[in-house]
Amino acid sequence: MIRARFTRTKEDFTCGNCRTEVAGNGYTNHCPRCLYSRDVDINPGDRASDCRGMMKPVGIETKRGVYYVAHLCLKCGKTARCKAGPDDDFNAIIALTKGLAKGM
């Protein structure tokens, strides 16, 4: 199976969880305030998923000093991970590592 290449899609959006207005940069895929995402892609950036469910942040992973947010789709059960962004609320990341994030 050939995996599709990344498609940069620059979009602003309103977080479906906390209603924060987010300015997208083409790589933004989650809310920097609460870390929630939406299940919109089959391959990164393609916007081809029909699910559109909310993806709850369920964990943090680190690899070579880089933080990754693990998500679980509350509608279809899909799991995914993405790099934490430089604008992400670091307190939300810390709270998530301790299992204390809002809504957990």
Short mmCIF file of N, CA and C in Angstrom, two decimals:
data_model
loop_
_atom_site.label_atom_id
_atom_site.label_comp_id
_atom_site.label_asym_id
_atom_site.label_seq_id
_atom_site.Cartn_x
_atom_site.Cartn_y
_atom_site.Cartn_z
N MET A 1 0.84 -1.18 0.00
CA MET A 1 0.00 0.00 0.00
C MET A 1 0.89 1.24 0.00
N ILE A 2 0.65 2.14 -0.88
CA ILE A 2 1.41 3.38 -0.99
C ILE A 2 0.74 4.44 -0.12
N ARG A 3 1.52 5.03 0.77
CA ARG A 3 1.00 6.07 1.65
C ARG A 3 1.06 7.41 0.93
N ALA A 4 -0.04 8.15 1.00
CA ALA A 4 -0.08 9.46 0.38
C ALA A 4 0.87 10.41 1.10
N ARG A 5 1.41 11.34 0.38
CA ARG A 5 2.31 12.33 0.96
C ARG A 5 1.51 13.33 1.78
N PHE A 6 2.20 14.01 2.66
CA PHE A 6 1.61 15.05 3.47
C PHE A 6 1.09 16.17 2.59
N THR A 7 -0.09 16.65 2.89
CA THR A 7 -0.68 17.78 2.18
C THR A 7 -0.81 18.94 3.16
N ARG A 8 -0.09 20.03 2.91
CA ARG A 8 -0.19 21.18 3.81
C ARG A 8 -1.49 21.91 3.52
N THR A 9 -2.34 22.00 4.55
CA THR A 9 -3.62 22.67 4.42
C THR A 9 -3.71 23.73 5.50
N LYS A 10 -3.58 24.99 5.10
CA LYS A 10 -3.59 26.10 6.06
C LYS A 10 -5.03 26.54 6.30
N GLU A 11 -5.52 26.31 7.53
CA GLU A 11 -6.89 26.64 7.87
C GLU A 11 -6.96 27.17 9.30
N ASP A 12 -7.77 28.18 9.51
CA ASP A 12 -8.11 28.63 10.85
C ASP A 12 -9.34 27.82 11.27
N PHE A 13 -9.50 27.61 12.58
CA PHE A 13 -10.65 26.85 13.05
C PHE A 13 -11.01 27.24 14.47
N THR A 14 -12.22 26.89 14.86
CA THR A 14 -12.68 27.07 16.22
C THR A 14 -12.66 25.70 16.88
N CYS A 15 -12.00 25.60 18.04
CA CYS A 15 -11.90 24.32 18.74
C CYS A 15 -13.30 23.82 19.10
N GLY A 16 -13.58 22.58 18.76
CA GLY A 16 -14.87 21.97 19.08
C GLY A 16 -15.03 21.64 20.54
N ASN A 17 -13.95 21.71 21.31
CA ASN A 17 -14.02 21.40 22.73
C ASN A 17 -14.12 22.67 23.58
N CYS A 18 -13.15 23.58 23.44
CA CYS A 18 -13.11 24.76 24.33
C CYS A 18 -13.49 26.06 23.62
N ARG A 19 -13.76 26.00 22.30
CA ARG A 19 -14.21 27.13 21.49
C ARG A 19 -13.12 28.19 21.25
N THR A 20 -11.86 27.87 21.49
CA THR A 20 -10.77 28.79 21.20
C THR A 20 -10.65 28.99 19.69
N GLU A 21 -10.46 30.23 19.25
CA GLU A 21 -10.21 30.53 17.85
C GLU A 21 -8.74 30.25 17.58
N VAL A 22 -8.45 29.34 16.65
CA VAL A 22 -7.08 28.91 16.38
C VAL A 22 -6.67 29.37 14.98
N ALA A 23 -5.54 30.04 14.87
CA ALA A 23 -4.98 30.44 13.58
C ALA A 23 -4.08 29.30 13.11
N GLY A 24 -4.47 28.65 12.04
CA GLY A 24 -3.68 27.54 11.51
C GLY A 24 -2.49 28.03 10.71
N ASN A 25 -1.45 27.20 10.68
CA ASN A 25 -0.26 27.56 9.91
C ASN A 25 0.08 26.53 8.83
N GLY A 26 -0.83 25.60 8.61
CA GLY A 26 -0.60 24.55 7.63
C GLY A 26 -0.10 23.27 8.26
N TYR A 27 0.31 23.35 9.51
CA TYR A 27 0.75 22.17 10.25
C TYR A 27 -0.06 21.99 11.53
N THR A 28 -0.89 22.99 11.86
CA THR A 28 -1.70 22.95 13.07
C THR A 28 -2.78 21.88 12.93
N ASN A 29 -2.84 20.97 13.90
CA ASN A 29 -3.91 19.98 13.82
C ASN A 29 -4.64 19.80 15.14
N HIS A 30 -4.31 20.61 16.14
CA HIS A 30 -5.02 20.53 17.40
C HIS A 30 -5.04 21.90 18.06
N CYS A 31 -5.92 22.04 19.03
CA CYS A 31 -6.06 23.29 19.76
C CYS A 31 -4.88 23.47 20.70
N PRO A 32 -4.19 24.60 20.64
CA PRO A 32 -3.04 24.82 21.52
C PRO A 32 -3.44 25.04 22.98
N ARG A 33 -4.70 25.31 23.23
CA ARG A 33 -5.16 25.56 24.61
C ARG A 33 -5.51 24.27 25.33
N CYS A 34 -6.39 23.44 24.73
CA CYS A 34 -6.86 22.23 25.42
C CYS A 34 -6.31 20.95 24.80
N LEU A 35 -5.63 21.06 23.66
CA LEU A 35 -4.97 19.96 22.94
C LEU A 35 -5.92 19.01 22.22
N TYR A 36 -7.23 19.30 22.21
CA TYR A 36 -8.17 18.48 21.44
C TYR A 36 -7.95 18.68 19.95
N SER A 37 -8.33 17.66 19.18
CA SER A 37 -8.21 17.69 17.73
C SER A 37 -9.53 17.24 17.14
N ARG A 38 -9.59 17.11 15.83
CA ARG A 38 -10.77 16.57 15.15
C ARG A 38 -10.29 15.57 14.12
N ASP A 39 -11.02 14.48 13.98
CA ASP A 39 -10.67 13.41 13.05
C ASP A 39 -11.09 13.81 11.64
N VAL A 40 -10.18 14.48 10.91
CA VAL A 40 -10.50 14.99 9.58
C VAL A 40 -9.65 14.39 8.46
N ASP A 41 -8.56 13.73 8.80
CA ASP A 41 -7.62 13.23 7.79
C ASP A 41 -7.53 11.71 7.78
N ILE A 42 -7.37 11.16 6.57
CA ILE A 42 -6.96 9.78 6.44
C ILE A 42 -5.44 9.76 6.40
N ASN A 43 -4.88 10.59 5.54
CA ASN A 43 -3.44 10.85 5.50
C ASN A 43 -3.25 12.32 5.88
N PRO A 44 -2.17 12.65 6.58
CA PRO A 44 -2.00 14.01 7.10
C PRO A 44 -2.27 15.11 6.07
N GLY A 45 -3.25 15.96 6.42
CA GLY A 45 -3.57 17.13 5.60
C GLY A 45 -4.57 16.92 4.49
N ASP A 46 -5.03 15.68 4.25
CA ASP A 46 -5.90 15.45 3.09
C ASP A 46 -7.37 15.78 3.33
N ARG A 47 -7.78 15.92 4.56
CA ARG A 47 -9.17 16.24 4.94
C ARG A 47 -10.17 15.26 4.33
N ALA A 48 -9.77 13.99 4.17
CA ALA A 48 -10.59 12.98 3.50
C ALA A 48 -11.39 12.10 4.45
N SER A 49 -11.25 12.26 5.75
CA SER A 49 -12.00 11.43 6.69
C SER A 49 -13.45 11.92 6.77
N ASP A 50 -14.37 10.98 6.77
CA ASP A 50 -15.79 11.31 6.92
C ASP A 50 -16.20 11.37 8.39
N CYS A 51 -15.34 10.93 9.30
CA CYS A 51 -15.68 10.81 10.72
C CYS A 51 -16.01 12.16 11.35
N ARG A 52 -15.06 13.07 11.35
CA ARG A 52 -15.19 14.41 11.93
C ARG A 52 -15.42 14.40 13.44
N GLY A 53 -15.14 13.27 14.11
CA GLY A 53 -15.30 13.17 15.56
C GLY A 53 -14.24 13.95 16.30
N MET A 54 -14.53 14.29 17.55
CA MET A 54 -13.55 14.96 18.40
C MET A 54 -12.51 13.95 18.85
N MET A 55 -11.26 14.39 18.84
CA MET A 55 -10.16 13.53 19.26
C MET A 55 -9.61 14.06 20.58
N LYS A 56 -9.82 13.28 21.62
CA LYS A 56 -9.42 13.65 22.97
C LYS A 56 -7.93 13.38 23.18
N PRO A 57 -7.21 14.33 23.77
CA PRO A 57 -5.81 14.06 24.09
C PRO A 57 -5.77 13.05 25.24
N VAL A 58 -5.07 11.95 25.04
CA VAL A 58 -5.06 10.88 26.05
C VAL A 58 -3.68 10.58 26.60
N GLY A 59 -2.66 11.22 26.08
CA GLY A 59 -1.33 10.97 26.59
C GLY A 59 -0.29 11.83 25.90
N ILE A 60 0.88 11.80 26.47
CA ILE A 60 2.03 12.51 25.92
C ILE A 60 3.16 11.50 25.77
N GLU A 61 3.82 11.52 24.63
CA GLU A 61 4.99 10.69 24.40
C GLU A 61 6.16 11.63 24.11
N THR A 62 7.35 11.19 24.41
CA THR A 62 8.52 11.98 24.03
C THR A 62 9.47 11.09 23.24
N LYS A 63 10.09 11.70 22.27
CA LYS A 63 11.07 11.00 21.44
C LYS A 63 12.16 12.01 21.12
N ARG A 64 13.36 11.72 21.55
CA ARG A 64 14.50 12.61 21.34
C ARG A 64 14.20 14.05 21.77
N GLY A 65 13.54 14.19 22.90
CA GLY A 65 13.26 15.51 23.46
C GLY A 65 12.08 16.23 22.85
N VAL A 66 11.36 15.59 21.93
CA VAL A 66 10.19 16.20 21.29
C VAL A 66 8.93 15.59 21.90
N TYR A 67 7.98 16.46 22.26
CA TYR A 67 6.70 16.00 22.81
C TYR A 67 5.72 15.69 21.68
N TYR A 68 4.99 14.59 21.83
CA TYR A 68 3.93 14.21 20.92
C TYR A 68 2.65 14.02 21.72
N VAL A 69 1.55 14.55 21.21
CA VAL A 69 0.25 14.40 21.85
C VAL A 69 -0.45 13.19 21.23
N ALA A 70 -0.86 12.25 22.07
CA ALA A 70 -1.61 11.07 21.61
C ALA A 70 -3.10 11.40 21.72
N HIS A 71 -3.85 11.09 20.65
CA HIS A 71 -5.28 11.37 20.60
C HIS A 71 -6.09 10.09 20.39
N LEU A 72 -7.32 10.11 20.90
CA LEU A 72 -8.29 9.04 20.68
C LEU A 72 -9.57 9.67 20.17
N CYS A 73 -10.05 9.21 19.01
CA CYS A 73 -11.30 9.73 18.46
C CYS A 73 -12.47 9.20 19.29
N LEU A 74 -13.28 10.11 19.80
CA LEU A 74 -14.41 9.74 20.63
C LEU A 74 -15.58 9.18 19.83
N LYS A 75 -15.53 9.28 18.51
CA LYS A 75 -16.60 8.78 17.65
C LYS A 75 -16.27 7.40 17.08
N CYS A 76 -15.08 7.26 16.48
CA CYS A 76 -14.75 6.01 15.79
C CYS A 76 -13.66 5.18 16.47
N GLY A 77 -12.98 5.75 17.47
CA GLY A 77 -11.95 5.01 18.19
C GLY A 77 -10.56 5.06 17.58
N LYS A 78 -10.40 5.79 16.48
CA LYS A 78 -9.08 5.93 15.85
C LYS A 78 -8.09 6.55 16.83
N THR A 79 -6.85 6.10 16.77
CA THR A 79 -5.79 6.71 17.57
C THR A 79 -4.78 7.35 16.64
N ALA A 80 -4.17 8.42 17.10
CA ALA A 80 -3.16 9.13 16.31
C ALA A 80 -2.28 9.90 17.27
N ARG A 81 -1.14 10.35 16.77
CA ARG A 81 -0.27 11.22 17.56
C ARG A 81 0.30 12.29 16.65
N CYS A 82 0.61 13.42 17.25
CA CYS A 82 1.18 14.53 16.49
C CYS A 82 2.13 15.31 17.39
N LYS A 83 3.05 16.01 16.76
CA LYS A 83 3.98 16.83 17.52
C LYS A 83 3.25 17.94 18.25
N ALA A 84 3.69 18.19 19.47
CA ALA A 84 3.19 19.35 20.18
C ALA A 84 3.77 20.58 19.49
N GLY A 85 2.98 21.63 19.41
CA GLY A 85 3.42 22.85 18.74
C GLY A 85 4.05 23.83 19.71
N PRO A 86 4.82 24.77 19.19
CA PRO A 86 5.48 25.76 20.05
C PRO A 86 4.49 26.67 20.78
N ASP A 87 3.27 26.79 20.26
CA ASP A 87 2.26 27.62 20.91
C ASP A 87 1.36 26.84 21.86
N ASP A 88 1.57 25.54 21.99
CA ASP A 88 0.74 24.72 22.87
C ASP A 88 0.93 25.13 24.33
N ASP A 89 -0.16 25.09 25.07
CA ASP A 89 -0.13 25.42 26.49
C ASP A 89 0.67 24.34 27.22
N PHE A 90 1.87 24.70 27.66
CA PHE A 90 2.73 23.70 28.29
C PHE A 90 2.13 23.17 29.58
N ASN A 91 1.33 23.99 30.27
CA ASN A 91 0.64 23.50 31.47
C ASN A 91 -0.35 22.39 31.13
N ALA A 92 -1.00 22.49 29.96
CA ALA A 92 -1.92 21.43 29.52
C ALA A 92 -1.15 20.15 29.22
N ILE A 93 0.04 20.30 28.64
CA ILE A 93 0.88 19.13 28.35
C ILE A 93 1.31 18.47 29.66
N ILE A 94 1.76 19.26 30.62
CA ILE A 94 2.18 18.72 31.91
C ILE A 94 1.00 18.05 32.61
N ALA A 95 -0.16 18.72 32.60
CA ALA A 95 -1.34 18.14 33.23
C ALA A 95 -1.71 16.81 32.58
N LEU A 96 -1.57 16.73 31.26
CA LEU A 96 -1.89 15.50 30.55
C LEU A 96 -0.93 14.38 30.94
N THR A 97 0.31 14.71 31.15
CA THR A 97 1.28 13.67 31.56
C THR A 97 0.93 13.15 32.95
N LYS A 98 0.25 13.96 33.74
CA LYS A 98 -0.14 13.55 35.09
C LYS A 98 -1.58 13.03 35.14
N GLY A 99 -2.26 13.04 33.98
CA GLY A 99 -3.65 12.59 33.95
C GLY A 99 -4.61 13.55 34.60
N LEU A 100 -4.22 14.85 34.67
CA LEU A 100 -5.03 15.83 35.35
C LEU A 100 -5.71 16.81 34.40
N ALA A 101 -5.56 16.61 33.10
CA ALA A 101 -6.13 17.57 32.14
C ALA A 101 -7.64 17.58 32.25
N LYS A 102 -8.22 18.76 32.00
CA LYS A 102 -9.67 18.88 32.03
C LYS A 102 -10.30 17.86 31.10
N GLY A 103 -11.38 17.27 31.55
CA GLY A 103 -12.12 16.33 30.71
C GLY A 103 -11.57 14.93 30.71
N MET A 104 -10.53 14.68 31.47
CA MET A 104 -9.97 13.32 31.48
C MET A 104 -10.67 12.49 32.52
#
